[in-house]
């Protein structure tokens, strides 16, 4: 959590509340970190952190979007900003697909 707050503080985004959601709560077995955060100016963020050795492909992007929909239903909230923080290699088609669906992809995390 400290890495996350430091990362966003360096990007001049300040959160007043960050809450971690376990994938198990969303009926998922994926190894992913999920955070729900609120900025000072009341923007709601859904932050997904993926750290794997294998390439993140289009199929993973579909799974991520389904997970985000489950998160929206679970918290009964539709998020203004959806972000993927990734340190593994990223397929260009997956990145383009996420960007078309209003996702922000950041590869400079960690």
PDB file of C-alpha atoms in Angstrom:
ATOM      1  CA  UNK A   1       0.000   0.000   0.000  1.00  0.00           C
ATOM      2  CA  UNK A   2       2.898   2.357   0.741  1.00  0.00           C
ATOM      3  CA  UNK A   3       4.328   1.827  -2.754  1.00  0.00           C
ATOM      4  CA  UNK A   4       0.934   2.669  -4.219  1.00  0.00           C
ATOM      5  CA  UNK A   5       0.507   5.913  -2.300  1.00  0.00           C
ATOM      6  CA  UNK A   6       4.080   6.969  -3.060  1.00  0.00           C
ATOM      7  CA  UNK A   7       3.597   6.217  -6.756  1.00  0.00           C
ATOM      8  CA  UNK A   8       0.424   8.311  -7.008  1.00  0.00           C
ATOM      9  CA  UNK A   9       1.822  11.116  -4.874  1.00  0.00           C
ATOM     10  CA  UNK A  10       4.697  11.424  -7.365  1.00  0.00           C
ATOM     11  CA  UNK A  11       2.032  11.769 -10.100  1.00  0.00           C
ATOM     12  CA  UNK A  12       0.342  14.551  -8.052  1.00  0.00           C
ATOM     13  CA  UNK A  13      -2.739  12.459  -7.285  1.00  0.00           C
ATOM     14  CA  UNK A  14      -3.679  12.478  -3.602  1.00  0.00           C
ATOM     15  CA  UNK A  15      -6.089   9.965  -2.111  1.00  0.00           C
ATOM     16  CA  UNK A  16      -8.147  10.560   1.005  1.00  0.00           C
ATOM     17  CA  UNK A  17      -9.190   6.914   1.220  1.00  0.00           C
ATOM     18  CA  UNK A  18      -7.743   3.667  -0.168  1.00  0.00           C
ATOM     19  CA  UNK A  19      -9.359   0.315   0.486  1.00  0.00           C
ATOM     20  CA  UNK A  20      -8.000  -3.041  -0.612  1.00  0.00           C
ATOM     21  CA  UNK A  21     -10.440  -5.584  -2.020  1.00  0.00           C
ATOM     22  CA  UNK A  22      -9.406  -9.233  -2.017  1.00  0.00           C
ATOM     23  CA  UNK A  23      -9.992 -11.152  -5.277  1.00  0.00           C
ATOM     24  CA  UNK A  24     -11.660 -13.846  -3.187  1.00  0.00           C
ATOM     25  CA  UNK A  25     -14.430 -11.372  -2.322  1.00  0.00           C
ATOM     26  CA  UNK A  26     -15.185 -11.109  -6.056  1.00  0.00           C
ATOM     27  CA  UNK A  27     -15.159 -14.907  -6.523  1.00  0.00           C
ATOM     28  CA  UNK A  28     -11.843 -14.799  -8.354  1.00  0.00           C
ATOM     29  CA  UNK A  29      -8.732 -16.913  -7.946  1.00  0.00           C
ATOM     30  CA  UNK A  30      -6.474 -14.529  -9.852  1.00  0.00           C
ATOM     31  CA  UNK A  31      -3.269 -13.246  -8.322  1.00  0.00           C
ATOM     32  CA  UNK A  32      -4.032  -9.558  -8.569  1.00  0.00           C
ATOM     33  CA  UNK A  33      -4.147  -6.648  -6.142  1.00  0.00           C
ATOM     34  CA  UNK A  34      -7.360  -4.628  -6.251  1.00  0.00           C
ATOM     35  CA  UNK A  35      -7.821  -1.230  -4.653  1.00  0.00           C
ATOM     36  CA  UNK A  36     -10.744   1.146  -4.458  1.00  0.00           C
ATOM     37  CA  UNK A  37      -9.645   4.724  -3.867  1.00  0.00           C
ATOM     38  CA  UNK A  38     -11.136   8.200  -3.589  1.00  0.00           C
ATOM     39  CA  UNK A  39      -9.169  11.348  -4.405  1.00  0.00           C
ATOM     40  CA  UNK A  40      -9.443  14.640  -2.582  1.00  0.00           C
ATOM     41  CA  UNK A  41     -11.515  16.086  -5.456  1.00  0.00           C
ATOM     42  CA  UNK A  42     -14.000  13.144  -5.221  1.00  0.00           C
ATOM     43  CA  UNK A  43     -12.902  11.034  -8.183  1.00  0.00           C
ATOM     44  CA  UNK A  44     -13.295   7.318  -7.670  1.00  0.00           C
ATOM     45  CA  UNK A  45     -10.504   5.018  -8.829  1.00  0.00           C
ATOM     46  CA  UNK A  46     -10.502   1.269  -9.394  1.00  0.00           C
ATOM     47  CA  UNK A  47      -6.842   0.237  -9.340  1.00  0.00           C
ATOM     48  CA  UNK A  48      -5.675  -3.199 -10.440  1.00  0.00           C
ATOM     49  CA  UNK A  49      -2.042  -4.216  -9.929  1.00  0.00           C
ATOM     50  CA  UNK A  50      -0.744  -7.137 -11.985  1.00  0.00           C
ATOM     51  CA  UNK A  51       2.695  -8.556 -11.298  1.00  0.00           C
ATOM     52  CA  UNK A  52       3.449 -11.717 -13.265  1.00  0.00           C
ATOM     53  CA  UNK A  53       6.264 -13.118 -15.327  1.00  0.00           C
ATOM     54  CA  UNK A  54       4.108 -14.018 -18.330  1.00  0.00           C
ATOM     55  CA  UNK A  55       2.862 -11.590 -20.961  1.00  0.00           C
ATOM     56  CA  UNK A  56      -0.451  -9.799 -20.352  1.00  0.00           C
ATOM     57  CA  UNK A  57      -2.569 -10.631 -23.418  1.00  0.00           C
ATOM     58  CA  UNK A  58      -6.014  -9.741 -24.775  1.00  0.00           C
ATOM     59  CA  UNK A  59      -7.662 -12.652 -22.918  1.00  0.00           C
ATOM     60  CA  UNK A  60      -6.290 -11.258 -19.663  1.00  0.00           C
ATOM     61  CA  UNK A  61      -7.748  -7.863 -20.592  1.00  0.00           C
ATOM     62  CA  UNK A  62     -11.201  -9.460 -20.976  1.00  0.00           C
ATOM     63  CA  UNK A  63     -10.818 -11.134 -17.572  1.00  0.00           C
ATOM     64  CA  UNK A  64      -9.754  -7.818 -16.046  1.00  0.00           C
ATOM     65  CA  UNK A  65     -12.817  -6.036 -17.419  1.00  0.00           C
ATOM     66  CA  UNK A  66     -15.089  -8.759 -16.026  1.00  0.00           C
ATOM     67  CA  UNK A  67     -13.377  -8.389 -12.665  1.00  0.00           C
ATOM     68  CA  UNK A  68     -13.983  -4.636 -12.779  1.00  0.00           C
ATOM     69  CA  UNK A  69     -17.682  -5.218 -13.486  1.00  0.00           C
ATOM     70  CA  UNK A  70     -17.860  -7.575 -10.491  1.00  0.00           C
ATOM     71  CA  UNK A  71     -16.143  -4.899  -8.377  1.00  0.00           C
ATOM     72  CA  UNK A  72     -18.703  -2.296  -9.483  1.00  0.00           C
ATOM     73  CA  UNK A  73     -21.561  -4.646  -8.505  1.00  0.00           C
ATOM     74  CA  UNK A  74     -19.866  -5.652  -5.230  1.00  0.00           C
ATOM     75  CA  UNK A  75     -19.349  -2.049  -4.090  1.00  0.00           C
ATOM     76  CA  UNK A  76     -22.499  -0.788  -5.862  1.00  0.00           C
ATOM     77  CA  UNK A  77     -20.496   1.963  -7.518  1.00  0.00           C
ATOM     78  CA  UNK A  78     -19.466   2.848 -11.063  1.00  0.00           C
ATOM     79  CA  UNK A  79     -15.861   4.073 -11.139  1.00  0.00           C
ATOM     80  CA  UNK A  80     -14.755   7.281 -12.860  1.00  0.00           C
ATOM     81  CA  UNK A  81     -11.180   6.074 -13.394  1.00  0.00           C
ATOM     82  CA  UNK A  82     -10.069   2.506 -14.028  1.00  0.00           C
ATOM     83  CA  UNK A  83      -6.338   1.901 -13.924  1.00  0.00           C
ATOM     84  CA  UNK A  84      -4.077  -1.043 -14.572  1.00  0.00           C
ATOM     85  CA  UNK A  85      -0.621  -0.893 -13.016  1.00  0.00           C
ATOM     86  CA  UNK A  86       1.526  -3.567 -14.589  1.00  0.00           C
ATOM     87  CA  UNK A  87       5.141  -4.632 -14.409  1.00  0.00           C
ATOM     88  CA  UNK A  88       5.017  -7.620 -16.762  1.00  0.00           C
ATOM     89  CA  UNK A  89       5.270  -7.459 -20.571  1.00  0.00           C
ATOM     90  CA  UNK A  90       2.099  -6.114 -22.185  1.00  0.00           C
ATOM     91  CA  UNK A  91       0.621  -7.140 -25.540  1.00  0.00           C
ATOM     92  CA  UNK A  92      -0.095  -4.114 -27.754  1.00  0.00           C
ATOM     93  CA  UNK A  93      -3.566  -5.444 -28.659  1.00  0.00           C
ATOM     94  CA  UNK A  94      -4.482  -5.797 -24.989  1.00  0.00           C
ATOM     95  CA  UNK A  95      -3.257  -2.268 -24.269  1.00  0.00           C
ATOM     96  CA  UNK A  96      -5.230  -0.834 -27.190  1.00  0.00           C
ATOM     97  CA  UNK A  97      -8.358  -2.771 -26.154  1.00  0.00           C
ATOM     98  CA  UNK A  98      -8.177  -1.400 -22.609  1.00  0.00           C
ATOM     99  CA  UNK A  99      -7.616   2.154 -23.824  1.00  0.00           C
ATOM    100  CA  UNK A 100     -10.683   1.895 -26.092  1.00  0.00           C
ATOM    101  CA  UNK A 101     -12.719   0.963 -23.012  1.00  0.00           C
ATOM    102  CA  UNK A 102     -11.583   4.017 -21.000  1.00  0.00           C
ATOM    103  CA  UNK A 103      -8.818   2.303 -19.020  1.00  0.00           C
ATOM    104  CA  UNK A 104      -5.541   3.903 -18.107  1.00  0.00           C
ATOM    105  CA  UNK A 105      -2.551   1.558 -18.415  1.00  0.00           C
ATOM    106  CA  UNK A 106       0.619   2.427 -16.511  1.00  0.00           C
ATOM    107  CA  UNK A 107       3.696   0.293 -17.055  1.00  0.00           C
ATOM    108  CA  UNK A 108       6.081   2.357 -14.907  1.00  0.00           C
ATOM    109  CA  UNK A 109       4.886   0.935 -11.567  1.00  0.00           C
ATOM    110  CA  UNK A 110       7.570  -0.807  -9.442  1.00  0.00           C
TER     111      UNK A 110
END
